[in-house]
Coordinates of C-alpha atoms and ligand atoms in Angstrom, one line a residue:
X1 CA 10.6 -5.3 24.9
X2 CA 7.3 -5.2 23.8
X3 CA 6.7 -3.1 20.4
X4 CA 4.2 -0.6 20.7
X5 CA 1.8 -0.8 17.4
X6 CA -0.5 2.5 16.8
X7 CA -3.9 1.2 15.0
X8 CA -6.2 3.3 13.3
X9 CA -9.2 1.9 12.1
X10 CA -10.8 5.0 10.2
X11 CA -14.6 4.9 8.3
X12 CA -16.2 3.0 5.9
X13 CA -14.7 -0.7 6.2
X14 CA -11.7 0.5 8.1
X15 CA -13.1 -1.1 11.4
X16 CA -14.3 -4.3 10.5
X17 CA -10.9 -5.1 9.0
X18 CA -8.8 -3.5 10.9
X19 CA -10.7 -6.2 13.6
X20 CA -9.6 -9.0 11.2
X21 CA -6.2 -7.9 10.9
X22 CA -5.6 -7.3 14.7
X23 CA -7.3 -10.8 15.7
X24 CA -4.9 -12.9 12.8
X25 CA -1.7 -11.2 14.4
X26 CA -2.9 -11.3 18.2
X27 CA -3.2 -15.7 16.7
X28 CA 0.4 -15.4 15.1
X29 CA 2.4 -13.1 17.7
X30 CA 1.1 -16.5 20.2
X31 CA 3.0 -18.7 17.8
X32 CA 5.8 -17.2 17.5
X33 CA 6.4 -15.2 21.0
X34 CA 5.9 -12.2 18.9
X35 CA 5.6 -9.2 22.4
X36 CA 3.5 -6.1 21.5
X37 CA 0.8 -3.8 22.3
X38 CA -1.8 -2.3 20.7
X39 CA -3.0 1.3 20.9
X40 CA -6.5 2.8 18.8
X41 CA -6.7 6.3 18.2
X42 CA -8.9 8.4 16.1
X43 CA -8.1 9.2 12.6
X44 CA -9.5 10.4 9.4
X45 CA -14.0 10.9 9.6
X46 CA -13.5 9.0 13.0
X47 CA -11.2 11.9 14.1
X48 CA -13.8 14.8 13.1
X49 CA -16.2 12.7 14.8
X50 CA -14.3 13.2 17.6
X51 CA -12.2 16.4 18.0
X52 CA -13.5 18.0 14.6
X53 CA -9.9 16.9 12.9
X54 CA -8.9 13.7 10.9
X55 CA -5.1 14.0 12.2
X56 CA -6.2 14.5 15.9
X57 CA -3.1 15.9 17.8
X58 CA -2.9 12.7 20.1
X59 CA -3.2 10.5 17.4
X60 CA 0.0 12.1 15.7
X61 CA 1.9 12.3 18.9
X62 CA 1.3 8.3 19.2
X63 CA 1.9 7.6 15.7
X64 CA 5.7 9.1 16.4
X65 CA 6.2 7.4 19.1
X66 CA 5.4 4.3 17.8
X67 CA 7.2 1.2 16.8
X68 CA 4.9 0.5 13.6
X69 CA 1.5 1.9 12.8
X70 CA -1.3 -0.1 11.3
X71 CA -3.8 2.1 9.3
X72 CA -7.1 0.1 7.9
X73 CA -8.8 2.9 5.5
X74 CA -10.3 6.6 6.0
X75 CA -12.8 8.6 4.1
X76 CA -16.5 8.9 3.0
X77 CA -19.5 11.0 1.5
X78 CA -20.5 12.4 4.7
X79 CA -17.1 13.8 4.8
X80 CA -17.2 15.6 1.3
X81 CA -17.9 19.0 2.7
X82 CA -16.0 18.8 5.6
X83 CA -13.6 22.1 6.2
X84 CA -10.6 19.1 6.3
X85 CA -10.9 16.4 4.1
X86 CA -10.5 12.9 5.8
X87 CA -7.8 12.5 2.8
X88 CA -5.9 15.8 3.7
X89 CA -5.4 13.4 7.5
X90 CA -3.8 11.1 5.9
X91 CA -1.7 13.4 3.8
X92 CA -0.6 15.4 6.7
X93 CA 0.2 11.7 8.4
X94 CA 2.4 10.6 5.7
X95 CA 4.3 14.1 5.5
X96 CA 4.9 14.4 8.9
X97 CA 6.3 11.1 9.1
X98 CA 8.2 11.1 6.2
X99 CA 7.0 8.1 4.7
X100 CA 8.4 8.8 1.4
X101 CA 8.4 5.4 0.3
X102 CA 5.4 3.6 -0.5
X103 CA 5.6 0.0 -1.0
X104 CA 3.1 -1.9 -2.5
X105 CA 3.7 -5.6 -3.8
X106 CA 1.4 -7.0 -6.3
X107 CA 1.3 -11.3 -7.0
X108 CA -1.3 -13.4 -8.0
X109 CA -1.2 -16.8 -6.4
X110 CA -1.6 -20.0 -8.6
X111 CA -4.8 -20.7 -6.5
X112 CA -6.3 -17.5 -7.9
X113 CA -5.0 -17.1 -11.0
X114 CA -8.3 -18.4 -12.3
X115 CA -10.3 -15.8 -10.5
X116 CA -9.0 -13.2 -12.4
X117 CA -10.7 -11.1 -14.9
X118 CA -7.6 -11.2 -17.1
X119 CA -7.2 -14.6 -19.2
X120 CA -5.2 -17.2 -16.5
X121 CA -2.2 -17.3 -18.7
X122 CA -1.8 -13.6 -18.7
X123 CA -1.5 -13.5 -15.0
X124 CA -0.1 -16.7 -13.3
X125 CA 3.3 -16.0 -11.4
X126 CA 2.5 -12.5 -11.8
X127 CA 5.2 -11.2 -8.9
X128 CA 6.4 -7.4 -9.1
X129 CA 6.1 -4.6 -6.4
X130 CA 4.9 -0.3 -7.3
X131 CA 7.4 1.4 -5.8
X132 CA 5.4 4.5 -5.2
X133 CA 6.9 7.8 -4.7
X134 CA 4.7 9.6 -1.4
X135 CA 5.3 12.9 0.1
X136 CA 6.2 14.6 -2.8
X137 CA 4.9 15.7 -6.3
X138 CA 1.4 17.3 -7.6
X139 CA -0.1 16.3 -4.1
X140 CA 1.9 18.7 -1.9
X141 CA 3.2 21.3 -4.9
X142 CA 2.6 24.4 -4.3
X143 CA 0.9 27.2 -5.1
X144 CA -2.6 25.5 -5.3
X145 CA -5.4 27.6 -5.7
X146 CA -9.5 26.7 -6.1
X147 CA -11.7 29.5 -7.4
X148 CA -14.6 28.9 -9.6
X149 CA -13.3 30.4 -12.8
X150 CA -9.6 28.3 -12.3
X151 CA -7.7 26.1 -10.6
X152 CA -3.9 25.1 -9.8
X153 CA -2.6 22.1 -8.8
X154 CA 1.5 22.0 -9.1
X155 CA 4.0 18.9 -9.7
X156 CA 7.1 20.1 -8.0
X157 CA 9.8 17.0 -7.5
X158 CA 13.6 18.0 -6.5
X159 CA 16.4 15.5 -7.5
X160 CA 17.1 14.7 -4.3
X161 CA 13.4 13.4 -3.5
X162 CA 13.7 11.0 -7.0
X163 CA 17.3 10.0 -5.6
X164 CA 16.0 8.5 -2.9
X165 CA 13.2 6.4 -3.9
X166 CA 14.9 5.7 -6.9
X167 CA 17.1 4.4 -4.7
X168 CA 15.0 2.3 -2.7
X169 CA 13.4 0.8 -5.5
X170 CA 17.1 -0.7 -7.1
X171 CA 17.6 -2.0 -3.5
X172 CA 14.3 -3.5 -3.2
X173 CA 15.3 -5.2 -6.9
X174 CA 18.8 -6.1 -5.6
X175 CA 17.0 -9.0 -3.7
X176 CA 14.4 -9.9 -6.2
X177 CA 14.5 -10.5 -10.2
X178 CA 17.3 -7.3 -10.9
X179 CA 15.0 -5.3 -12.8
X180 CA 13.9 -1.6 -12.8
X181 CA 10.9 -0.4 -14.8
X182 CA 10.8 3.2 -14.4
X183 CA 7.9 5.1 -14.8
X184 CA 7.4 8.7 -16.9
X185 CA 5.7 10.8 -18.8
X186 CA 9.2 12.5 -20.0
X187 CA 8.2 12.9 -23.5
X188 CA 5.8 15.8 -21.6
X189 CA 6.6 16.8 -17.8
X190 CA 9.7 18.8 -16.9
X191 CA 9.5 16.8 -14.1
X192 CA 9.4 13.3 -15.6
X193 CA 12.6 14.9 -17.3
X194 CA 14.9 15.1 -14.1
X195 CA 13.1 11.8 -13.0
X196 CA 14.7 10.1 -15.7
X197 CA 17.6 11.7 -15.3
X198 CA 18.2 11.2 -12.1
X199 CA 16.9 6.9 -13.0
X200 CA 20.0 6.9 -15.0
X201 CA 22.5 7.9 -12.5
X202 CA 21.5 6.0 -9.9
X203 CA 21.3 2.9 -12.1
X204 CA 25.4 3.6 -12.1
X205 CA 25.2 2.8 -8.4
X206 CA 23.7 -0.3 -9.0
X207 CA 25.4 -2.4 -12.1
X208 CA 24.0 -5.5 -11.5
X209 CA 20.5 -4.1 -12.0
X210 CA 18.6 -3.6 -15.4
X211 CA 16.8 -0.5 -15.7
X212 CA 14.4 0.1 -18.1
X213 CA 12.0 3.5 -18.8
X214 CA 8.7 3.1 -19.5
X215 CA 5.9 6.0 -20.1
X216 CA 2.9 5.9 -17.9
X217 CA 0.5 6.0 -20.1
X218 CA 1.7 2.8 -22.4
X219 CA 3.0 1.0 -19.0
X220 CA -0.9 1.2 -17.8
X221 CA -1.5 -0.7 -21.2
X222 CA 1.4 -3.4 -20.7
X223 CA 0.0 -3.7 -17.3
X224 CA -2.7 -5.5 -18.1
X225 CA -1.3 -7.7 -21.7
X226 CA 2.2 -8.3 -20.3
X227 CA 2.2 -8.2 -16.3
X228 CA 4.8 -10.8 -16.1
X229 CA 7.6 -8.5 -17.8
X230 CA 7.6 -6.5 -14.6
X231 CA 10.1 -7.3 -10.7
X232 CA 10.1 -3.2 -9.5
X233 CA 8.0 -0.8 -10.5
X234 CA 9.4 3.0 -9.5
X235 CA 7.0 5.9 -10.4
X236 CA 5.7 9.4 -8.7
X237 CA 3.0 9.9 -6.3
X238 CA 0.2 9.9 -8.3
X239 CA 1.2 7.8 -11.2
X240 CA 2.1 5.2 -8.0
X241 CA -1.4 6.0 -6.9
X242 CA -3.0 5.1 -10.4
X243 CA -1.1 2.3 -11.6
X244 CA -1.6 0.4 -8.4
X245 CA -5.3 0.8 -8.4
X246 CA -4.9 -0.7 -11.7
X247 CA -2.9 -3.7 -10.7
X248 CA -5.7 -4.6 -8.4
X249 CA -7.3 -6.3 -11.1
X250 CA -4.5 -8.5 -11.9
X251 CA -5.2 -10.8 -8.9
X252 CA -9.2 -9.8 -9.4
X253 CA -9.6 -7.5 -6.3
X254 CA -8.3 -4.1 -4.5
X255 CA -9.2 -5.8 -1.1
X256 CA -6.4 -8.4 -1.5
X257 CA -3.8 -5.8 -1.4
X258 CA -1.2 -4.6 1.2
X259 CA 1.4 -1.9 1.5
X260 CA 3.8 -0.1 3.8
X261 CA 5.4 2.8 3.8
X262 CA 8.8 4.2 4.7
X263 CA 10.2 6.8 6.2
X264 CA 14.5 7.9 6.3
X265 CA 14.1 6.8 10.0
X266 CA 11.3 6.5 12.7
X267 CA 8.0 3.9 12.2
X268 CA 6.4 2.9 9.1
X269 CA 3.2 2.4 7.9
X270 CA 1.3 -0.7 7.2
X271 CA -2.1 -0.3 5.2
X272 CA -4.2 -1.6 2.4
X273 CA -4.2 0.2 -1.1
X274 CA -7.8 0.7 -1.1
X275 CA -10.3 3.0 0.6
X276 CA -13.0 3.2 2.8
X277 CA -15.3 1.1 0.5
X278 CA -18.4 3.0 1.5
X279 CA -20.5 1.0 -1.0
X280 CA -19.9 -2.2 1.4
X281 CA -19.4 -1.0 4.9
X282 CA -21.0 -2.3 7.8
X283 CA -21.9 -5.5 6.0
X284 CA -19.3 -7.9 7.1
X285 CA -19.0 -8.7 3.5
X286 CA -15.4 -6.7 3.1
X287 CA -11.9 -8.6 1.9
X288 CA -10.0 -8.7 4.9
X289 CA -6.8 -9.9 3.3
X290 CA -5.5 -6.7 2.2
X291 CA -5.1 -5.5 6.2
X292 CA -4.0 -9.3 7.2
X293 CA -1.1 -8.9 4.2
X294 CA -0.8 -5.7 5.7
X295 CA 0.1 -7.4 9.6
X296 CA 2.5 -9.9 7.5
X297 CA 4.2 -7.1 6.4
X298 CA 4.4 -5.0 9.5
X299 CA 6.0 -8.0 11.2
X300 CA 8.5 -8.8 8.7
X301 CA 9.8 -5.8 7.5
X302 CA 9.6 -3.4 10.8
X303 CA 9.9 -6.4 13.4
X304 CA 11.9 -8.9 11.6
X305 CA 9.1 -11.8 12.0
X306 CA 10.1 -13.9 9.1
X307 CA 8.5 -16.7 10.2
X308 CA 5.0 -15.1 11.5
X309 CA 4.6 -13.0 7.8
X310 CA 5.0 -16.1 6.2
X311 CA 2.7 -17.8 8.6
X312 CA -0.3 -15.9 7.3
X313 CA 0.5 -15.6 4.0
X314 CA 0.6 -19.2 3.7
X315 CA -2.6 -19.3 5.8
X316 CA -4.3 -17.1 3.4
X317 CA -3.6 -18.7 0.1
X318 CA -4.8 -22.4 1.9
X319 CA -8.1 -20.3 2.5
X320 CA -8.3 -19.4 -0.7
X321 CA -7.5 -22.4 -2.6
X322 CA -10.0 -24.1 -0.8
X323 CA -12.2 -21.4 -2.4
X324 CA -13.5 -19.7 0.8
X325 CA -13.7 -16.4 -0.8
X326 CA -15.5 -13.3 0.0
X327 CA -17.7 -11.3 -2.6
X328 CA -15.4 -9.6 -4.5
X329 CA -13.4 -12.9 -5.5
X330 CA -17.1 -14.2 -6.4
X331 CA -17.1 -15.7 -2.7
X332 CA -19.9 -16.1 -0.5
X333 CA -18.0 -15.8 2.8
X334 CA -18.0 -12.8 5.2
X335 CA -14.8 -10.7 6.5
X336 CA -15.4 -13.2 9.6
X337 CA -16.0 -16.6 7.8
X338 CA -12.2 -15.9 5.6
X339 CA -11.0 -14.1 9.1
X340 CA -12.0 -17.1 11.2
X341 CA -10.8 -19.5 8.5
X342 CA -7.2 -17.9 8.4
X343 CA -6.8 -18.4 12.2
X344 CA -7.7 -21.7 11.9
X345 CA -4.7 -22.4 9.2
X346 CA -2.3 -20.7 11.2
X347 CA -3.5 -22.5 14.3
X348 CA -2.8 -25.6 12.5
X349 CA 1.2 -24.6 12.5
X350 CA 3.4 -26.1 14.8
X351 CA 4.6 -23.6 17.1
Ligands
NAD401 P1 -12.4 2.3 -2.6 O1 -11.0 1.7 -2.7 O2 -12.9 2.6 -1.2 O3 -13.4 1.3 -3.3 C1 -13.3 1.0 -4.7 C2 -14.1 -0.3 -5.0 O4 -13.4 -1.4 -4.5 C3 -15.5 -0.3 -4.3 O5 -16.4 -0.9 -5.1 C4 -15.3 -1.1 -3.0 O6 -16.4 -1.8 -2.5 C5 -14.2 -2.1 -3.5 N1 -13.3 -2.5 -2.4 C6 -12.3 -1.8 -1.8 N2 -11.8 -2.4 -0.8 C7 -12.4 -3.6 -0.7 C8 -12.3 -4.7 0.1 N3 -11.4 -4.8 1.1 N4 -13.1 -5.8 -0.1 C9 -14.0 -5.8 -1.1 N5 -14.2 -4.7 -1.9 C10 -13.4 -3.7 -1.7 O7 -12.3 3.6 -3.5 P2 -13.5 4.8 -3.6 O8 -14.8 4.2 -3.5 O9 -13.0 5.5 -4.8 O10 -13.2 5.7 -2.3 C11 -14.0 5.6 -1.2 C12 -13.3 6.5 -0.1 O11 -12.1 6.0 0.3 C13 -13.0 8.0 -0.6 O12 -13.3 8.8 0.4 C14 -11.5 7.9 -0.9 O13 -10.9 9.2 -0.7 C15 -11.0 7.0 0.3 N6 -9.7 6.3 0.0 C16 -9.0 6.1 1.2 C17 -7.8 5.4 1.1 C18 -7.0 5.2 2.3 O14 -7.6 5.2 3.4 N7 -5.7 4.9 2.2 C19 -7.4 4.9 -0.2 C20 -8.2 5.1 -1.3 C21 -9.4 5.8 -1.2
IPM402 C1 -4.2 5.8 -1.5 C2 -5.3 6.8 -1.6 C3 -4.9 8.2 -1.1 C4 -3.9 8.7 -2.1 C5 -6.0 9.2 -0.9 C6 -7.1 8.7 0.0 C7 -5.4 10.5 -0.4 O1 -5.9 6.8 -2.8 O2 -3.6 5.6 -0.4 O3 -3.9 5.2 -2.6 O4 -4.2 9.2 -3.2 O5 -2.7 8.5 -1.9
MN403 MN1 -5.2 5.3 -4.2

């Protein structure tokens, strides 16, 4: 049966690689008699462009009754005044999918190691994942309130929502190096409190794992002098939000990284870690790799495809060991010239 894949390209650089990402797996689903369809809808600027909402009813409705949903980037300074944000779109897409669980793996290839802005030896083999909690904490607490004289934002988590991606983060460690870093600001928040908590007693479930704690604000600092201490990194939504920005810089760019997102049941997610890129857009000059890692992970951890995730993440680190780079790696190739050069790696595999 074919598998019915909802794409929304979004604003800013969202298009151009959400183009690159669909063309490398429309190259690797022929190699490996991968069946699937593709269906655009509006979403985020694009969908108050179009209806005058960035989660357009339709768009929802498809995105549920999807097998896997590939979302390129949303947002921009035309939308800054808008009555709903492009951001609150892809808030309200998260929530009502449940995508709790937001994966987002960071490695640095030996072939880039040296592109880095971190000394080489601080970074090679550098292999851990930001387990990043996403539908609940200070983005959806409430009350929240705006007036000019004071505002409220509130950090609400229940132990029931840390159980569970505490959870998926021993599993996801269970198959990797056994190691748990979670990530706090206990010595403060009530709610770092019960997330600790709660860290300890599913550890219990989970014996053959090491977990260690870690508060944010000194793990942002080992981050960067000790990245190779860390396998799985488990931490709230915004902390998750922060600290993977952060990582970014590890392998030297935010447009080299993927992520997906899971729900209890129904389809995941499958989109870069970065934004819009506004600064870039419409220049063919954007990273594509962070969408095409994106596709790799879409295929192998909704559909199974082993074989075609590995396919282009091989075919992307040839690429870039042959140094065809884009702008942010210090490159001079376009989204196209990395995009075409990827397809022509994975072309090269025997079928
Ligand atoms: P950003 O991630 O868009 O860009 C930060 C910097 O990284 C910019 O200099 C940009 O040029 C660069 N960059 C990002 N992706 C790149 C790529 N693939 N290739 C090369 N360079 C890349 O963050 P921002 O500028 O703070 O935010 C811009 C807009 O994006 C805002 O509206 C923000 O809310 C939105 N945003 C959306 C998402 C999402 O769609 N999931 C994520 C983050 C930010
Ligand atoms: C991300 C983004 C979003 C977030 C914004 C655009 C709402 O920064 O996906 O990391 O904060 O989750
Ligand atoms: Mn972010």
């Amino acid at each position: 049966m074919k598998k019915k894949i909802v794409a929304l390209a979004g604003d800013g650089i969202g298009p151009e690689i959400m183009n690159a990402g669909l063309h490398v797996l429309k190259i690797v689903a022929k190699k490996v008699d991968f069946s699937y369809e593709v269906e655009n809808y509006a979403f985020g600027g694009a969908g108050i462009d179009a209806v005058g909402h960035p989660l357009p009813e339709n768009t929802l409705k498809a995105a549920q009754a999807s097998n896997a949903i590939l979302l390129a980037a949303i947002g921009g300074p035309q939308y800054d005044k808008a009555e709903v944000r492009p951001e609150q779109g892809l808030l309200a897409l998260r929530k009502s999918l449940g995508l709790f669980a937001n994966i987002r793996p960071i490695s640095v290839h030996p072939a880039i190691a040296h592109l880095s802005p971190l000394k080489e030896e601080v970074v090679a083999g550098v292999d851990f994942v930001v387990v990043r909690e996403l539908t609940g904490g200070i983005y959806f607490g409430e009350p929240r309130e705006l007036t000019p004289e004071k505002a409220i934002d509130t950090n609400v988590y229940t132990a029931q929502e840390i159980r569970r991606i505490i959870r998926k983060a021993f599993e996801i460690a269970q198959t990797r190096k056994k190691k748990v870093t979670s990530v706090d600001k206990q010595n403060v928040l009530a709610t770092s409190k019960l997330w600790r908590q709660v860290a300890e007693e599913v550890s219990l479930e989970f014996p053959e794992v090491t977990l260690e704690h870690q508060l944010v604000d000194s793990c942002a600092m080992v981050m960067i002098t000790h990245p190779q201490k860390f396998d799985v990194i488990v931490t709230e939504n915004l902390f998750g939000d922060i600290l993977s920005d952060e990582a970014s810089v590890l392998p030297g760019s935010l447009g080299v990284m993927p992520s997906a997102s899971h729900a209890e049941s129904g389809p995941s997610l499958y989109e870069p870690i970065h934004g819009s890129a506004p600064d870039i857009a419409g220049k063919n000059i954007a990273n594509p790799m962070s969408m095409i890692l994106s596709v790799a992970l879409m295929l192998r951890q909704s559909f199974g495809e082993e074989k075609a995730a590995a396919i282009i993440e091989q075919a992307c680190d040839k690429v870039m060991s042959r140094g065809i780079l884009t702008k942010d790696l210090g490159g001079t190739s376009s989204t196209t010239d990395f995009t075409e050069a990827v397809i022509k790696e994975i072309e090269k595999v025997e079928g």
